């Protein structure tokens, strides 16, 4: 064989002896003369008339089919029917038998459903040489050695209804038969030793013969390739393999060697040929030879038989996918997705079954990838219906291989095949170099043609065109005359807008992107008139939409033309160039009011035209027209253009008086008041019957003649106008006397009599309410006096009497008091370490501090509010009852002179006060022993009384001299020595809202016992130098101010509760 132009691969694996000798054991001495496969069986017919069925597990079942031998056998691929031709008697016609393999007889063998003589119409005994059965089991053909063909139609399993017809052609033996069914015809291909032809057997008894070639083939050297697209009938000759179709002779494959057998498997052609040429006697005779009695490879034969070459061809891809030398191939069978070779049987060798297994596709592709044969991989994957994802992966690998080799053009062709499956960014990154922009452009064009490009891809492609200066290709791409748009038009316009606004404008016009056309015309080119002309050529809806978006810009640059177009759009619009047959349409004027920002003159012009043409407008239109007329009137007044102002005033009043004007009267009234438009304001007042507002307006203007005129005009409809005028004249001192006289005369002439008795009940109720209020105030004053007297008594007691501290427990930790301790006049006592831990200020009791803060805050707020003179006067002017406001301020102490004395107040000379002496220090009550419960209750009562008294007082410091503290060191603490403290000067009394908080001082207790004598009396042995509270002591001087002493600056007249 010579296939110099075909590539060779090894896609099949050959395994020996897959039956483990079971077939040889079943055949014994017999020879295989016929073989076929289908429906899950390998069928072998031997020379002794037996049929052997081989299953996939290599189980062999045999039964006797003929008395002499089997000649031909054909197993239907998808049916359990087996058709055989054999001889039961010598010298008789062959016997046709049909076996049903799934139905067994009594002996357990397949049942024979039909038995008939296979004899041509001429009646001569002729050996059968070829057999073919249609897969539908409705047609059967038997070829004979004299060239005649027996055709059976109908159900081949029954003799009745199955018609026979003999087809004859020459005297050469029939070597091969095959049925071919197309959409319209049914054909029977026939191969003889000398010719190739086919019969058109579509119509019964009207068979037509068509000659194809004048050369034939040997037995078993023909096969029908049904899996090919055109279903070729192939024959093998010594020089080549020839293919035929119903249209004639097809392709030819130059495969040299004497062909022994042809078989078709999937898409492969299996050829068994003699490797070494021998004489005619050396050819192995098959079961389809003319001499049906000859055997295959008889022992003792002197023929020099060489090896046979088994070749598997991939016809579609033109590959040799397998080639191996095998001795004595008897049959090639295709079943269970594999190919089985039956060898041996000649020269005394036992028959053997070989398995030719095709490798899976992944193994094939892996083998090809190692050799970088990606083109072959692609062809094989396509022929075996590989999935799209797998093909894309092959294309990608092939492209990567070509890219690595530097063949970028071929690589981009492979990458183009991956479009739709592979992410485009994978390829784009490879070709972003400036040297590869042309290849990238090719890929991006293909991406757009398949409609899978995004906006970024379109931008990149247009930039590539621009960088390569391919303006012609750019225009060809964006214009798309004869093809569909395969790119994002908006992206293309954006890119072209930066590179060439003219091309972008052309593209936008072509694809009717009106928004982009106007953007380019107004923003890039500044052609505002062209933009207006373009809008005027659009349909009504499009023109309306475009004017809403671009009307403000156009009014700014071409106000006259834009206003004219808006007038047309809101009255009777037809596209420019449209005939009268096109109906006119109108837009709503209120949709375009926002365009005339800061352009009142154009808006008034536009709205006047619209209202004159179509008076039935929305209220918003008339409101806008009236408002902007007033703005123009105000501007003319500001510029002192009196003629223009009078004209605008006349027009505004005419609009208010027009019966067709559908304006909002309330809004118009607000506008007239805001701009002080007198004619409009008076007209609206009169129209709404707001006569009192008319009088009020004239009164505000000081026009009393107009007031009288209004009262005369509308007095009959609203008599209260004269009363209103009288009140205004009474309040105004500049009122002319004649005006007041006329008003009074009119009121007097109106008549009416009223006496004081009519108002008696009202006056009594008012007096009673005032009396009740006065009584409540007196009760409250008496209460405040009593409270003030009580506070003064407490202050007097604190200044003149000694304070007894009876606290036995610390108010912070609630443990018994221990020295040193701190006491406050509020009767709260603390350990010194607890006081230092919890106190925020060393001069304040921690327990009373929150309440004292609140009181001080009240004092400060009253001080601040007292100084708000402007606030008081403003409230007094606006108050309806000024007396009540003044009384409220008096009650809050605003007019009192308030003095808040703090620790930093300088001491003032006062009369000497009696020292504050602590006469008793309560001892802690024991909670055990007889009478413990009584002592506890007594202590609780004393503490509660002390707590009540402590709320009225403050803290006092009784320091112990340093010398005495040193003398008393080491003595047990049994008593408490309290040194006298100079009394602080009293603070001035305050109003009932104020509470004085005395300063806090420390008490240090160290004396062992309380002396029976007064410790504050003069003692001759007393050393004044050791007293830290002496008068010459600066510390004593600092604390010598008594907050409760009389203050010379205190004014008793300011205290409302002073008796």
mmCIF file with all atom_site columns, C-alpha atoms in Angstrom, residues 733-846:
data_model
loop_
_atom_site.group_PDB
_atom_site.id
_atom_site.type_symbol
_atom_site.label_atom_id
_atom_site.label_alt_id
_atom_site.label_comp_id
_atom_site.label_asym_id
_atom_site.label_entity_id
_atom_site.label_seq_id
_atom_site.pdbx_PDB_ins_code
_atom_site.Cartn_x
_atom_site.Cartn_y
_atom_site.Cartn_z
_atom_site.occupancy
_atom_site.B_iso_or_equiv
_atom_site.pdbx_formal_charge
_atom_site.auth_seq_id
_atom_site.auth_comp_id
_atom_site.auth_asym_id
_atom_site.auth_atom_id
_atom_site.pdbx_PDB_model_num
ATOM 1   C CA . UNK A 1 733 ? -53.855 112.086 64.455  1.00 0.00 ? 733 UNK A CA 1
ATOM 2   C CA . UNK A 1 734 ? -53.198 113.362 60.952  1.00 0.00 ? 734 UNK A CA 1
ATOM 3   C CA . UNK A 1 735 ? -56.681 112.560 59.706  1.00 0.00 ? 735 UNK A CA 1
ATOM 4   C CA . UNK A 1 736 ? -58.314 115.547 57.983  1.00 0.00 ? 736 UNK A CA 1
ATOM 5   C CA . UNK A 1 737 ? -61.218 116.919 59.997  1.00 0.00 ? 737 UNK A CA 1
ATOM 6   C CA . UNK A 1 738 ? -63.635 116.877 57.089  1.00 0.00 ? 738 UNK A CA 1
ATOM 7   C CA . UNK A 1 739 ? -62.996 113.137 56.624  1.00 0.00 ? 739 UNK A CA 1
ATOM 8   C CA . UNK A 1 740 ? -63.747 112.374 60.264  1.00 0.00 ? 740 UNK A CA 1
ATOM 9   C CA . UNK A 1 741 ? -66.790 114.593 60.157  1.00 0.00 ? 741 UNK A CA 1
ATOM 10  C CA . UNK A 1 742 ? -68.219 112.863 57.122  1.00 0.00 ? 742 UNK A CA 1
ATOM 11  C CA . UNK A 1 743 ? -67.630 109.459 58.657  1.00 0.00 ? 743 UNK A CA 1
ATOM 12  C CA . UNK A 1 744 ? -69.340 110.442 61.882  1.00 0.00 ? 744 UNK A CA 1
ATOM 13  C CA . UNK A 1 745 ? -72.247 111.992 60.080  1.00 0.00 ? 745 UNK A CA 1
ATOM 14  C CA . UNK A 1 746 ? -72.797 108.845 58.063  1.00 0.00 ? 746 UNK A CA 1
ATOM 15  C CA . UNK A 1 747 ? -72.647 106.656 61.168  1.00 0.00 ? 747 UNK A CA 1
ATOM 16  C CA . UNK A 1 748 ? -74.991 108.974 63.051  1.00 0.00 ? 748 UNK A CA 1
ATOM 17  C CA . UNK A 1 749 ? -77.458 109.032 60.257  1.00 0.00 ? 749 UNK A CA 1
ATOM 18  C CA . UNK A 1 750 ? -77.580 105.255 60.380  1.00 0.00 ? 750 UNK A CA 1
ATOM 19  C CA . UNK A 1 751 ? -79.508 105.472 63.721  1.00 0.00 ? 751 UNK A CA 1
ATOM 20  C CA . UNK A 1 752 ? -79.614 102.929 66.606  1.00 0.00 ? 752 UNK A CA 1
ATOM 21  C CA . UNK A 1 753 ? -79.941 103.350 70.492  1.00 0.00 ? 753 UNK A CA 1
ATOM 22  C CA . UNK A 1 754 ? -77.954 101.385 73.148  1.00 0.00 ? 754 UNK A CA 1
ATOM 23  C CA . UNK A 1 755 ? -78.066 101.859 77.002  1.00 0.00 ? 755 UNK A CA 1
ATOM 24  C CA . UNK A 1 756 ? -75.635 100.912 79.785  1.00 0.00 ? 756 UNK A CA 1
ATOM 25  C CA . UNK A 1 757 ? -78.087 98.355  81.096  1.00 0.00 ? 757 UNK A CA 1
ATOM 26  C CA . UNK A 1 758 ? -77.631 96.303  77.976  1.00 0.00 ? 758 UNK A CA 1
ATOM 27  C CA . UNK A 1 759 ? -73.985 95.745  78.957  1.00 0.00 ? 759 UNK A CA 1
ATOM 28  C CA . UNK A 1 760 ? -74.701 95.264  82.706  1.00 0.00 ? 760 UNK A CA 1
ATOM 29  C CA . UNK A 1 761 ? -74.222 91.448  82.753  1.00 0.00 ? 761 UNK A CA 1
ATOM 30  C CA . UNK A 1 762 ? -71.040 91.665  80.773  1.00 0.00 ? 762 UNK A CA 1
ATOM 31  C CA . UNK A 1 763 ? -69.556 94.295  83.068  1.00 0.00 ? 763 UNK A CA 1
ATOM 32  C CA . UNK A 1 764 ? -70.507 92.333  86.192  1.00 0.00 ? 764 UNK A CA 1
ATOM 33  C CA . UNK A 1 765 ? -68.854 89.167  84.869  1.00 0.00 ? 765 UNK A CA 1
ATOM 34  C CA . UNK A 1 766 ? -65.671 91.076  84.062  1.00 0.00 ? 766 UNK A CA 1
ATOM 35  C CA . UNK A 1 767 ? -65.563 92.651  87.540  1.00 0.00 ? 767 UNK A CA 1
ATOM 36  C CA . UNK A 1 768 ? -66.217 89.293  89.199  1.00 0.00 ? 768 UNK A CA 1
ATOM 37  C CA . UNK A 1 769 ? -63.361 87.682  87.308  1.00 0.00 ? 769 UNK A CA 1
ATOM 38  C CA . UNK A 1 770 ? -61.021 90.496  88.233  1.00 0.00 ? 770 UNK A CA 1
ATOM 39  C CA . UNK A 1 771 ? -62.049 90.233  91.889  1.00 0.00 ? 771 UNK A CA 1
ATOM 40  C CA . UNK A 1 772 ? -61.421 86.490  91.994  1.00 0.00 ? 772 UNK A CA 1
ATOM 41  C CA . UNK A 1 773 ? -58.010 86.992  90.411  1.00 0.00 ? 773 UNK A CA 1
ATOM 42  C CA . UNK A 1 774 ? -57.181 89.673  92.982  1.00 0.00 ? 774 UNK A CA 1
ATOM 43  C CA . UNK A 1 775 ? -58.144 87.336  95.832  1.00 0.00 ? 775 UNK A CA 1
ATOM 44  C CA . UNK A 1 776 ? -55.877 84.595  94.469  1.00 0.00 ? 776 UNK A CA 1
ATOM 45  C CA . UNK A 1 777 ? -52.999 87.024  94.230  1.00 0.00 ? 777 UNK A CA 1
ATOM 46  C CA . UNK A 1 778 ? -53.539 88.204  97.818  1.00 0.00 ? 778 UNK A CA 1
ATOM 47  C CA . UNK A 1 779 ? -53.573 84.587  99.072  1.00 0.00 ? 779 UNK A CA 1
ATOM 48  C CA . UNK A 1 780 ? -50.332 83.915  97.246  1.00 0.00 ? 780 UNK A CA 1
ATOM 49  C CA . UNK A 1 781 ? -48.761 87.091  98.679  1.00 0.00 ? 781 UNK A CA 1
ATOM 50  C CA . UNK A 1 782 ? -49.692 86.012  102.207 1.00 0.00 ? 782 UNK A CA 1
ATOM 51  C CA . UNK A 1 783 ? -48.202 82.593  101.637 1.00 0.00 ? 783 UNK A CA 1
ATOM 52  C CA . UNK A 1 784 ? -44.945 84.093  100.388 1.00 0.00 ? 784 UNK A CA 1
ATOM 53  C CA . UNK A 1 785 ? -44.813 86.407  103.412 1.00 0.00 ? 785 UNK A CA 1
ATOM 54  C CA . UNK A 1 786 ? -45.128 83.469  105.807 1.00 0.00 ? 786 UNK A CA 1
ATOM 55  C CA . UNK A 1 787 ? -42.450 81.535  103.968 1.00 0.00 ? 787 UNK A CA 1
ATOM 56  C CA . UNK A 1 788 ? -40.171 84.558  104.032 1.00 0.00 ? 788 UNK A CA 1
ATOM 57  C CA . UNK A 1 789 ? -40.687 84.996  107.763 1.00 0.00 ? 789 UNK A CA 1
ATOM 58  C CA . UNK A 1 790 ? -39.874 81.334  108.329 1.00 0.00 ? 790 UNK A CA 1
ATOM 59  C CA . UNK A 1 791 ? -36.660 81.637  106.358 1.00 0.00 ? 791 UNK A CA 1
ATOM 60  C CA . UNK A 1 792 ? -35.671 84.750  108.289 1.00 0.00 ? 792 UNK A CA 1
ATOM 61  C CA . UNK A 1 793 ? -36.308 82.926  111.546 1.00 0.00 ? 793 UNK A CA 1
ATOM 62  C CA . UNK A 1 794 ? -34.031 80.110  110.418 1.00 0.00 ? 794 UNK A CA 1
ATOM 63  C CA . UNK A 1 795 ? -31.341 82.586  109.481 1.00 0.00 ? 795 UNK A CA 1
ATOM 64  C CA . UNK A 1 796 ? -31.718 84.339  112.810 1.00 0.00 ? 796 UNK A CA 1
ATOM 65  C CA . UNK A 1 797 ? -31.461 81.033  114.661 1.00 0.00 ? 797 UNK A CA 1
ATOM 66  C CA . UNK A 1 798 ? -28.342 80.062  112.752 1.00 0.00 ? 798 UNK A CA 1
ATOM 67  C CA . UNK A 1 799 ? -26.758 83.409  113.575 1.00 0.00 ? 799 UNK A CA 1
ATOM 68  C CA . UNK A 1 800 ? -27.570 83.528  117.296 1.00 0.00 ? 800 UNK A CA 1
ATOM 69  C CA . UNK A 1 801 ? -27.785 79.946  118.529 1.00 0.00 ? 801 UNK A CA 1
ATOM 70  C CA . UNK A 1 802 ? -25.436 77.029  118.588 1.00 0.00 ? 802 UNK A CA 1
ATOM 71  C CA . UNK A 1 803 ? -25.841 74.143  116.173 1.00 0.00 ? 803 UNK A CA 1
ATOM 72  C CA . UNK A 1 804 ? -25.893 70.604  117.540 1.00 0.00 ? 804 UNK A CA 1
ATOM 73  C CA . UNK A 1 805 ? -24.441 67.971  115.231 1.00 0.00 ? 805 UNK A CA 1
ATOM 74  C CA . UNK A 1 806 ? -26.093 64.645  116.034 1.00 0.00 ? 806 UNK A CA 1
ATOM 75  C CA . UNK A 1 807 ? -24.992 62.661  113.023 1.00 0.00 ? 807 UNK A CA 1
ATOM 76  C CA . UNK A 1 808 ? -23.513 59.342  114.073 1.00 0.00 ? 808 UNK A CA 1
ATOM 77  C CA . UNK A 1 809 ? -22.917 57.850  110.650 1.00 0.00 ? 809 UNK A CA 1
ATOM 78  C CA . UNK A 1 810 ? -21.173 59.056  107.517 1.00 0.00 ? 810 UNK A CA 1
ATOM 79  C CA . UNK A 1 811 ? -23.683 60.069  104.817 1.00 0.00 ? 811 UNK A CA 1
ATOM 80  C CA . UNK A 1 812 ? -21.339 58.703  102.108 1.00 0.00 ? 812 UNK A CA 1
ATOM 81  C CA . UNK A 1 813 ? -20.415 55.217  103.368 1.00 0.00 ? 813 UNK A CA 1
ATOM 82  C CA . UNK A 1 814 ? -23.041 54.878  106.163 1.00 0.00 ? 814 UNK A CA 1
ATOM 83  C CA . UNK A 1 815 ? -20.401 53.631  108.601 1.00 0.00 ? 815 UNK A CA 1
ATOM 84  C CA . UNK A 1 816 ? -20.035 55.070  112.128 1.00 0.00 ? 816 UNK A CA 1
ATOM 85  C CA . UNK A 1 817 ? -18.240 58.404  112.202 1.00 0.00 ? 817 UNK A CA 1
ATOM 86  C CA . UNK A 1 818 ? -14.590 58.367  113.171 1.00 0.00 ? 818 UNK A CA 1
ATOM 87  C CA . UNK A 1 819 ? -12.161 61.208  113.591 1.00 0.00 ? 819 UNK A CA 1
ATOM 88  C CA . UNK A 1 820 ? -11.288 63.237  111.640 1.00 0.00 ? 820 UNK A CA 1
ATOM 89  C CA . UNK A 1 821 ? -14.750 64.103  110.303 1.00 0.00 ? 821 UNK A CA 1
ATOM 90  C CA . UNK A 1 822 ? -16.498 66.896  108.439 1.00 0.00 ? 822 UNK A CA 1
ATOM 91  C CA . UNK A 1 823 ? -19.856 68.429  109.484 1.00 0.00 ? 823 UNK A CA 1
ATOM 92  C CA . UNK A 1 824 ? -22.166 70.768  107.626 1.00 0.00 ? 824 UNK A CA 1
ATOM 93  C CA . UNK A 1 825 ? -24.891 73.071  108.923 1.00 0.00 ? 825 UNK A CA 1
ATOM 94  C CA . UNK A 1 826 ? -27.339 71.051  106.863 1.00 0.00 ? 826 UNK A CA 1
ATOM 95  C CA . UNK A 1 827 ? -26.722 68.265  109.437 1.00 0.00 ? 827 UNK A CA 1
ATOM 96  C CA . UNK A 1 828 ? -24.776 66.063  106.992 1.00 0.00 ? 828 UNK A CA 1
ATOM 97  C CA . UNK A 1 829 ? -21.583 64.525  108.361 1.00 0.00 ? 829 UNK A CA 1
ATOM 98  C CA . UNK A 1 830 ? -18.785 62.678  106.570 1.00 0.00 ? 830 UNK A CA 1
ATOM 99  C CA . UNK A 1 831 ? -15.512 60.993  107.197 1.00 0.00 ? 831 UNK A CA 1
ATOM 100 C CA . UNK A 1 832 ? -12.781 63.270  106.007 1.00 0.00 ? 832 UNK A CA 1
ATOM 101 C CA . UNK A 1 833 ? -11.518 60.678  103.505 1.00 0.00 ? 833 UNK A CA 1
ATOM 102 C CA . UNK A 1 834 ? -15.094 60.043  102.246 1.00 0.00 ? 834 UNK A CA 1
ATOM 103 C CA . UNK A 1 835 ? -15.688 63.771  101.856 1.00 0.00 ? 835 UNK A CA 1
ATOM 104 C CA . UNK A 1 836 ? -12.471 64.179  99.904  1.00 0.00 ? 836 UNK A CA 1
ATOM 105 C CA . UNK A 1 837 ? -13.442 61.230  97.661  1.00 0.00 ? 837 UNK A CA 1
ATOM 106 C CA . UNK A 1 838 ? -17.054 62.230  96.915  1.00 0.00 ? 838 UNK A CA 1
ATOM 107 C CA . UNK A 1 839 ? -17.072 66.007  97.125  1.00 0.00 ? 839 UNK A CA 1
ATOM 108 C CA . UNK A 1 840 ? -16.937 68.038  93.942  1.00 0.00 ? 840 UNK A CA 1
ATOM 109 C CA . UNK A 1 841 ? -16.187 71.208  95.902  1.00 0.00 ? 841 UNK A CA 1
ATOM 110 C CA . UNK A 1 842 ? -14.628 71.476  99.325  1.00 0.00 ? 842 UNK A CA 1
ATOM 111 C CA . UNK A 1 843 ? -17.153 74.210  100.257 1.00 0.00 ? 843 UNK A CA 1
ATOM 112 C CA . UNK A 1 844 ? -20.317 72.320  99.312  1.00 0.00 ? 844 UNK A CA 1
ATOM 113 C CA . UNK A 1 845 ? -22.144 69.440  100.903 1.00 0.00 ? 845 UNK A CA 1
ATOM 114 C CA . UNK A 1 846 ? -22.226 66.561  98.370  1.00 0.00 ? 846 UNK A CA 1
#
